[in-house]
Amino acid sequence: EGPWDGMALWEVWPRDGSTNIVAVPGCSGWRDEWTELCRGKNVTLMFDSDHPPTLGGYKGMQRVAKRLSGVAESVRYLHWGPDGYDPALPAGYDVRDYLCSYENRQAALTDLMEKVVDAPR
């Protein structure tokens, strides 16, 4: 979610040519025409760990996952916690924050990807 997160992820992602990293302006910024671009692709959604009462990132992920259901080959998402966020982290914590919290960003990427699970149907 957001260009800064996309850039931080792109910086550490392995360059094997099999992955595209696309950053949307925010959890509510998904445009319907982008759904077709995901046809047949394996998609991972990485929205922010937004706290209640809004849970904006989690709710945004759910909306996008529904739009991609039946279009994308698979839909996965960054699972911050059981209620859609991690209460131990500040509200709005994101991919860039996570990657920058480690001295070794490759280790951070490995740990971050362990939080990715299948999106709820």
Short mmCIF file of N, CA and C in Angstrom, two decimals:
data_model
loop_
_atom_site.label_atom_id
_atom_site.label_comp_id
_atom_site.label_asym_id
_atom_site.label_seq_id
_atom_site.Cartn_x
_atom_site.Cartn_y
_atom_site.Cartn_z
N GLU A 1 0.85 -1.18 0.00
CA GLU A 1 0.00 0.00 0.00
C GLU A 1 0.89 1.23 0.00
N GLY A 2 0.94 1.91 -1.10
CA GLY A 2 1.69 3.15 -1.19
C GLY A 2 3.01 3.01 -1.92
N PRO A 3 3.42 4.08 -2.60
CA PRO A 3 4.64 4.02 -3.39
C PRO A 3 5.90 3.80 -2.56
N TRP A 4 5.96 4.32 -1.34
CA TRP A 4 7.18 4.13 -0.54
C TRP A 4 7.34 2.66 -0.14
N ASP A 5 6.24 2.00 0.15
CA ASP A 5 6.30 0.58 0.47
C ASP A 5 6.73 -0.23 -0.75
N GLY A 6 6.18 0.12 -1.91
CA GLY A 6 6.56 -0.56 -3.14
C GLY A 6 8.04 -0.42 -3.44
N MET A 7 8.56 0.79 -3.24
CA MET A 7 10.00 1.02 -3.50
C MET A 7 10.87 0.24 -2.51
N ALA A 8 10.47 0.21 -1.25
CA ALA A 8 11.24 -0.52 -0.23
C ALA A 8 11.24 -2.01 -0.53
N LEU A 9 10.11 -2.54 -0.96
CA LEU A 9 10.02 -3.96 -1.30
C LEU A 9 10.83 -4.27 -2.55
N TRP A 10 10.71 -3.42 -3.57
CA TRP A 10 11.46 -3.61 -4.81
C TRP A 10 12.96 -3.63 -4.55
N GLU A 11 13.42 -2.79 -3.63
CA GLU A 11 14.85 -2.69 -3.32
C GLU A 11 15.43 -4.01 -2.84
N VAL A 12 14.66 -4.80 -2.10
CA VAL A 12 15.20 -6.04 -1.52
C VAL A 12 14.72 -7.31 -2.23
N TRP A 13 13.75 -7.18 -3.14
CA TRP A 13 13.20 -8.38 -3.80
C TRP A 13 14.22 -8.98 -4.76
N PRO A 14 14.36 -10.32 -4.78
CA PRO A 14 15.30 -10.97 -5.71
C PRO A 14 14.96 -10.64 -7.16
N ARG A 15 15.97 -10.39 -7.96
CA ARG A 15 15.79 -10.01 -9.37
C ARG A 15 15.84 -11.23 -10.28
N ASP A 16 14.80 -12.07 -10.20
CA ASP A 16 14.78 -13.24 -11.06
C ASP A 16 13.81 -13.09 -12.22
N GLY A 17 13.15 -11.93 -12.32
CA GLY A 17 12.26 -11.67 -13.43
C GLY A 17 10.88 -12.28 -13.31
N SER A 18 10.61 -12.99 -12.21
CA SER A 18 9.32 -13.67 -12.08
C SER A 18 8.28 -12.86 -11.31
N THR A 19 8.67 -11.71 -10.77
CA THR A 19 7.77 -10.95 -9.91
C THR A 19 7.70 -9.49 -10.35
N ASN A 20 6.48 -8.97 -10.35
CA ASN A 20 6.25 -7.54 -10.55
C ASN A 20 5.80 -6.97 -9.22
N ILE A 21 6.30 -5.82 -8.87
CA ILE A 21 5.87 -5.14 -7.66
C ILE A 21 5.12 -3.90 -8.08
N VAL A 22 3.87 -3.82 -7.66
CA VAL A 22 3.00 -2.71 -8.02
C VAL A 22 2.51 -2.07 -6.73
N ALA A 23 2.63 -0.77 -6.62
CA ALA A 23 2.17 -0.06 -5.43
C ALA A 23 0.97 0.80 -5.79
N VAL A 24 -0.13 0.61 -5.06
CA VAL A 24 -1.32 1.44 -5.25
C VAL A 24 -1.30 2.54 -4.19
N PRO A 25 -2.00 3.64 -4.45
CA PRO A 25 -1.91 4.80 -3.57
C PRO A 25 -2.47 4.58 -2.16
N GLY A 26 -3.27 3.59 -1.95
CA GLY A 26 -3.83 3.33 -0.63
C GLY A 26 -4.83 2.21 -0.70
N CYS A 27 -5.27 1.74 0.45
CA CYS A 27 -6.16 0.58 0.47
C CYS A 27 -7.49 0.85 -0.23
N SER A 28 -7.90 2.09 -0.32
CA SER A 28 -9.16 2.40 -0.99
C SER A 28 -8.93 2.85 -2.44
N GLY A 29 -7.67 2.80 -2.89
CA GLY A 29 -7.34 3.31 -4.21
C GLY A 29 -7.40 2.30 -5.34
N TRP A 30 -7.84 1.06 -5.06
CA TRP A 30 -7.87 0.03 -6.10
C TRP A 30 -8.91 0.39 -7.15
N ARG A 31 -8.49 0.35 -8.40
CA ARG A 31 -9.39 0.66 -9.51
C ARG A 31 -9.84 -0.64 -10.17
N ASP A 32 -11.09 -0.71 -10.55
CA ASP A 32 -11.63 -1.94 -11.13
C ASP A 32 -10.85 -2.42 -12.34
N GLU A 33 -10.34 -1.48 -13.15
CA GLU A 33 -9.62 -1.91 -14.35
C GLU A 33 -8.30 -2.62 -14.02
N TRP A 34 -7.79 -2.44 -12.81
CA TRP A 34 -6.56 -3.13 -12.42
C TRP A 34 -6.81 -4.62 -12.17
N THR A 35 -8.04 -4.94 -11.84
CA THR A 35 -8.37 -6.34 -11.57
C THR A 35 -8.04 -7.21 -12.77
N GLU A 36 -8.40 -6.77 -13.95
CA GLU A 36 -8.13 -7.56 -15.17
C GLU A 36 -6.64 -7.75 -15.39
N LEU A 37 -5.81 -6.81 -14.98
CA LEU A 37 -4.36 -6.95 -15.13
C LEU A 37 -3.82 -8.09 -14.27
N CYS A 38 -4.59 -8.52 -13.28
CA CYS A 38 -4.17 -9.60 -12.38
C CYS A 38 -4.67 -10.97 -12.83
N ARG A 39 -5.37 -11.02 -13.95
CA ARG A 39 -5.92 -12.29 -14.42
C ARG A 39 -4.82 -13.34 -14.56
N GLY A 40 -5.05 -14.48 -13.91
CA GLY A 40 -4.12 -15.61 -13.98
C GLY A 40 -2.83 -15.43 -13.20
N LYS A 41 -2.70 -14.36 -12.47
CA LYS A 41 -1.46 -14.08 -11.72
C LYS A 41 -1.60 -14.53 -10.26
N ASN A 42 -0.47 -14.74 -9.62
CA ASN A 42 -0.42 -14.97 -8.18
C ASN A 42 -0.20 -13.60 -7.55
N VAL A 43 -1.16 -13.15 -6.76
CA VAL A 43 -1.16 -11.80 -6.21
C VAL A 43 -0.98 -11.86 -4.69
N THR A 44 -0.11 -11.00 -4.18
CA THR A 44 0.06 -10.85 -2.74
C THR A 44 -0.25 -9.40 -2.38
N LEU A 45 -1.20 -9.21 -1.50
CA LEU A 45 -1.62 -7.87 -1.06
C LEU A 45 -0.90 -7.54 0.24
N MET A 46 -0.29 -6.36 0.29
CA MET A 46 0.47 -5.96 1.47
C MET A 46 0.02 -4.59 1.95
N PHE A 47 -1.11 -4.57 2.63
CA PHE A 47 -1.65 -3.33 3.14
C PHE A 47 -1.12 -3.07 4.55
N ASP A 48 -1.36 -1.85 5.03
CA ASP A 48 -0.83 -1.41 6.32
C ASP A 48 -1.54 -2.08 7.50
N SER A 49 -0.85 -2.09 8.63
CA SER A 49 -1.41 -2.60 9.88
C SER A 49 -2.15 -1.44 10.57
N ASP A 50 -3.33 -1.14 10.06
CA ASP A 50 -4.14 -0.05 10.61
C ASP A 50 -4.97 -0.56 11.78
N HIS A 51 -4.99 0.21 12.86
CA HIS A 51 -5.68 -0.19 14.09
C HIS A 51 -7.16 0.18 14.04
N PRO A 52 -7.96 -0.44 14.95
CA PRO A 52 -9.35 -0.02 15.09
C PRO A 52 -9.40 1.45 15.51
N PRO A 53 -10.45 2.15 15.21
CA PRO A 53 -11.72 1.59 14.73
C PRO A 53 -11.78 1.42 13.22
N THR A 54 -10.83 1.96 12.47
CA THR A 54 -10.97 1.92 11.01
C THR A 54 -10.56 0.59 10.40
N LEU A 55 -9.43 0.02 10.84
CA LEU A 55 -8.88 -1.19 10.22
C LEU A 55 -8.80 -1.03 8.70
N GLY A 56 -8.47 0.18 8.25
CA GLY A 56 -8.48 0.50 6.83
C GLY A 56 -7.70 -0.46 5.96
N GLY A 57 -6.48 -0.81 6.37
CA GLY A 57 -5.67 -1.72 5.56
C GLY A 57 -6.30 -3.09 5.41
N TYR A 58 -6.79 -3.64 6.51
CA TYR A 58 -7.40 -4.97 6.48
C TYR A 58 -8.69 -4.95 5.66
N LYS A 59 -9.52 -3.95 5.89
CA LYS A 59 -10.77 -3.86 5.13
C LYS A 59 -10.48 -3.63 3.64
N GLY A 60 -9.46 -2.83 3.35
CA GLY A 60 -9.07 -2.62 1.96
C GLY A 60 -8.60 -3.92 1.32
N MET A 61 -7.82 -4.69 2.06
CA MET A 61 -7.35 -5.99 1.55
C MET A 61 -8.54 -6.88 1.25
N GLN A 62 -9.53 -6.90 2.14
CA GLN A 62 -10.70 -7.75 1.91
C GLN A 62 -11.45 -7.33 0.64
N ARG A 63 -11.61 -6.03 0.43
CA ARG A 63 -12.31 -5.54 -0.78
C ARG A 63 -11.56 -5.95 -2.04
N VAL A 64 -10.24 -5.76 -2.03
CA VAL A 64 -9.45 -6.10 -3.22
C VAL A 64 -9.44 -7.60 -3.44
N ALA A 65 -9.30 -8.37 -2.37
CA ALA A 65 -9.30 -9.84 -2.49
C ALA A 65 -10.60 -10.32 -3.11
N LYS A 66 -11.72 -9.73 -2.73
CA LYS A 66 -13.01 -10.11 -3.33
C LYS A 66 -13.03 -9.81 -4.82
N ARG A 67 -12.50 -8.66 -5.20
CA ARG A 67 -12.46 -8.29 -6.62
C ARG A 67 -11.58 -9.23 -7.42
N LEU A 68 -10.52 -9.74 -6.80
CA LEU A 68 -9.59 -10.62 -7.50
C LEU A 68 -10.02 -12.09 -7.49
N SER A 69 -10.94 -12.43 -6.60
CA SER A 69 -11.40 -13.81 -6.50
C SER A 69 -11.99 -14.27 -7.82
N GLY A 70 -11.51 -15.40 -8.31
CA GLY A 70 -11.99 -15.93 -9.58
C GLY A 70 -11.30 -15.33 -10.79
N VAL A 71 -10.47 -14.31 -10.57
CA VAL A 71 -9.72 -13.68 -11.66
C VAL A 71 -8.24 -14.05 -11.54
N ALA A 72 -7.67 -13.79 -10.38
CA ALA A 72 -6.25 -14.11 -10.14
C ALA A 72 -6.10 -15.62 -9.90
N GLU A 73 -4.94 -16.13 -10.23
CA GLU A 73 -4.64 -17.54 -9.97
C GLU A 73 -4.71 -17.81 -8.47
N SER A 74 -4.11 -16.92 -7.68
CA SER A 74 -4.17 -17.02 -6.22
C SER A 74 -4.10 -15.61 -5.64
N VAL A 75 -4.65 -15.47 -4.44
CA VAL A 75 -4.61 -14.20 -3.72
C VAL A 75 -4.15 -14.49 -2.30
N ARG A 76 -3.06 -13.84 -1.94
CA ARG A 76 -2.51 -13.97 -0.59
C ARG A 76 -2.40 -12.57 -0.01
N TYR A 77 -2.21 -12.49 1.31
CA TYR A 77 -2.08 -11.18 1.92
C TYR A 77 -1.16 -11.22 3.12
N LEU A 78 -0.64 -10.07 3.45
CA LEU A 78 0.23 -9.90 4.60
C LEU A 78 -0.64 -9.91 5.85
N HIS A 79 -0.52 -10.94 6.64
CA HIS A 79 -1.36 -11.17 7.82
C HIS A 79 -0.66 -10.58 9.04
N TRP A 80 -1.01 -9.33 9.37
CA TRP A 80 -0.36 -8.66 10.49
C TRP A 80 -0.76 -9.27 11.82
N GLY A 81 -1.97 -9.79 11.93
CA GLY A 81 -2.45 -10.37 13.18
C GLY A 81 -3.86 -10.91 13.01
N PRO A 82 -4.36 -11.62 14.02
CA PRO A 82 -5.66 -12.29 13.89
C PRO A 82 -6.84 -11.35 13.65
N ASP A 83 -6.72 -10.11 14.07
CA ASP A 83 -7.81 -9.15 13.87
C ASP A 83 -7.51 -8.16 12.76
N GLY A 84 -6.53 -8.47 11.90
CA GLY A 84 -6.20 -7.63 10.76
C GLY A 84 -5.12 -6.60 11.02
N TYR A 85 -4.57 -6.60 12.24
CA TYR A 85 -3.50 -5.65 12.58
C TYR A 85 -2.69 -6.24 13.73
N ASP A 86 -1.55 -5.65 13.99
CA ASP A 86 -0.70 -6.07 15.11
C ASP A 86 -0.74 -4.99 16.17
N PRO A 87 -1.38 -5.26 17.32
CA PRO A 87 -1.50 -4.23 18.36
C PRO A 87 -0.17 -3.84 18.99
N ALA A 88 0.86 -4.65 18.80
CA ALA A 88 2.18 -4.34 19.36
C ALA A 88 2.93 -3.31 18.51
N LEU A 89 2.44 -3.07 17.30
CA LEU A 89 3.07 -2.11 16.39
C LEU A 89 2.24 -0.84 16.34
N PRO A 90 2.87 0.29 15.99
CA PRO A 90 2.09 1.53 15.87
C PRO A 90 1.05 1.43 14.76
N ALA A 91 -0.04 2.14 14.91
CA ALA A 91 -1.06 2.18 13.87
C ALA A 91 -0.44 2.70 12.57
N GLY A 92 -0.80 2.06 11.47
CA GLY A 92 -0.27 2.47 10.17
C GLY A 92 1.07 1.85 9.82
N TYR A 93 1.60 0.97 10.68
CA TYR A 93 2.86 0.30 10.40
C TYR A 93 2.74 -0.40 9.06
N ASP A 94 3.81 -0.36 8.26
CA ASP A 94 3.71 -0.87 6.90
C ASP A 94 4.96 -1.64 6.49
N VAL A 95 4.97 -2.06 5.24
CA VAL A 95 6.08 -2.85 4.69
C VAL A 95 7.41 -2.11 4.84
N ARG A 96 7.43 -0.85 4.50
CA ARG A 96 8.67 -0.07 4.61
C ARG A 96 9.15 -0.02 6.05
N ASP A 97 8.24 0.22 7.00
CA ASP A 97 8.61 0.23 8.41
C ASP A 97 9.24 -1.11 8.81
N TYR A 98 8.61 -2.19 8.37
CA TYR A 98 9.10 -3.52 8.71
C TYR A 98 10.50 -3.76 8.15
N LEU A 99 10.67 -3.47 6.87
CA LEU A 99 11.97 -3.72 6.24
C LEU A 99 13.06 -2.83 6.84
N CYS A 100 12.71 -1.62 7.22
CA CYS A 100 13.69 -0.70 7.79
C CYS A 100 13.99 -1.00 9.26
N SER A 101 13.21 -1.86 9.88
CA SER A 101 13.43 -2.18 11.29
C SER A 101 14.56 -3.19 11.48
N TYR A 102 15.04 -3.76 10.40
CA TYR A 102 16.11 -4.75 10.44
C TYR A 102 17.40 -4.13 9.91
N GLU A 103 18.51 -4.54 10.48
CA GLU A 103 19.80 -4.13 9.91
C GLU A 103 20.01 -4.86 8.58
N ASN A 104 19.62 -6.13 8.54
CA ASN A 104 19.75 -6.96 7.35
C ASN A 104 18.38 -7.02 6.67
N ARG A 105 18.20 -6.28 5.61
CA ARG A 105 16.89 -6.22 4.97
C ARG A 105 16.51 -7.51 4.25
N GLN A 106 17.48 -8.32 3.86
CA GLN A 106 17.14 -9.61 3.28
C GLN A 106 16.50 -10.51 4.33
N ALA A 107 17.03 -10.47 5.55
CA ALA A 107 16.42 -11.23 6.65
C ALA A 107 15.03 -10.68 6.94
N ALA A 108 14.87 -9.37 6.86
CA ALA A 108 13.56 -8.75 7.08
C ALA A 108 12.56 -9.25 6.04
N LEU A 109 12.99 -9.32 4.78
CA LEU A 109 12.10 -9.80 3.72
C LEU A 109 11.67 -11.24 3.99
N THR A 110 12.61 -12.08 4.39
CA THR A 110 12.29 -13.47 4.71
C THR A 110 11.26 -13.53 5.82
N ASP A 111 11.46 -12.78 6.88
CA ASP A 111 10.51 -12.77 8.00
C ASP A 111 9.16 -12.19 7.58
N LEU A 112 9.18 -11.14 6.78
CA LEU A 112 7.94 -10.53 6.31
C LEU A 112 7.12 -11.53 5.50
N MET A 113 7.78 -12.25 4.61
CA MET A 113 7.07 -13.20 3.75
C MET A 113 6.50 -14.38 4.54
N GLU A 114 7.03 -14.64 5.73
CA GLU A 114 6.45 -15.69 6.57
C GLU A 114 5.09 -15.27 7.13
N LYS A 115 4.77 -13.99 7.04
CA LYS A 115 3.48 -13.49 7.51
C LYS A 115 2.42 -13.51 6.40
N VAL A 116 2.78 -13.96 5.22
CA VAL A 116 1.86 -13.97 4.08
C VAL A 116 1.06 -15.28 4.10
N VAL A 117 -0.26 -15.14 4.01
CA VAL A 117 -1.16 -16.31 4.02
C VAL A 117 -2.20 -16.15 2.91
N ASP A 118 -2.93 -17.22 2.64
CA ASP A 118 -4.01 -17.14 1.67
C ASP A 118 -5.08 -16.16 2.15
N ALA A 119 -5.58 -15.35 1.24
CA ALA A 119 -6.64 -14.40 1.58
C ALA A 119 -7.92 -15.15 1.88
N PRO A 120 -8.71 -14.64 2.82
CA PRO A 120 -9.99 -15.29 3.10
C PRO A 120 -10.91 -15.21 1.89
N ARG A 121 -11.70 -16.21 1.69
CA ARG A 121 -12.65 -16.24 0.56
C ARG A 121 -13.82 -15.34 0.84
#
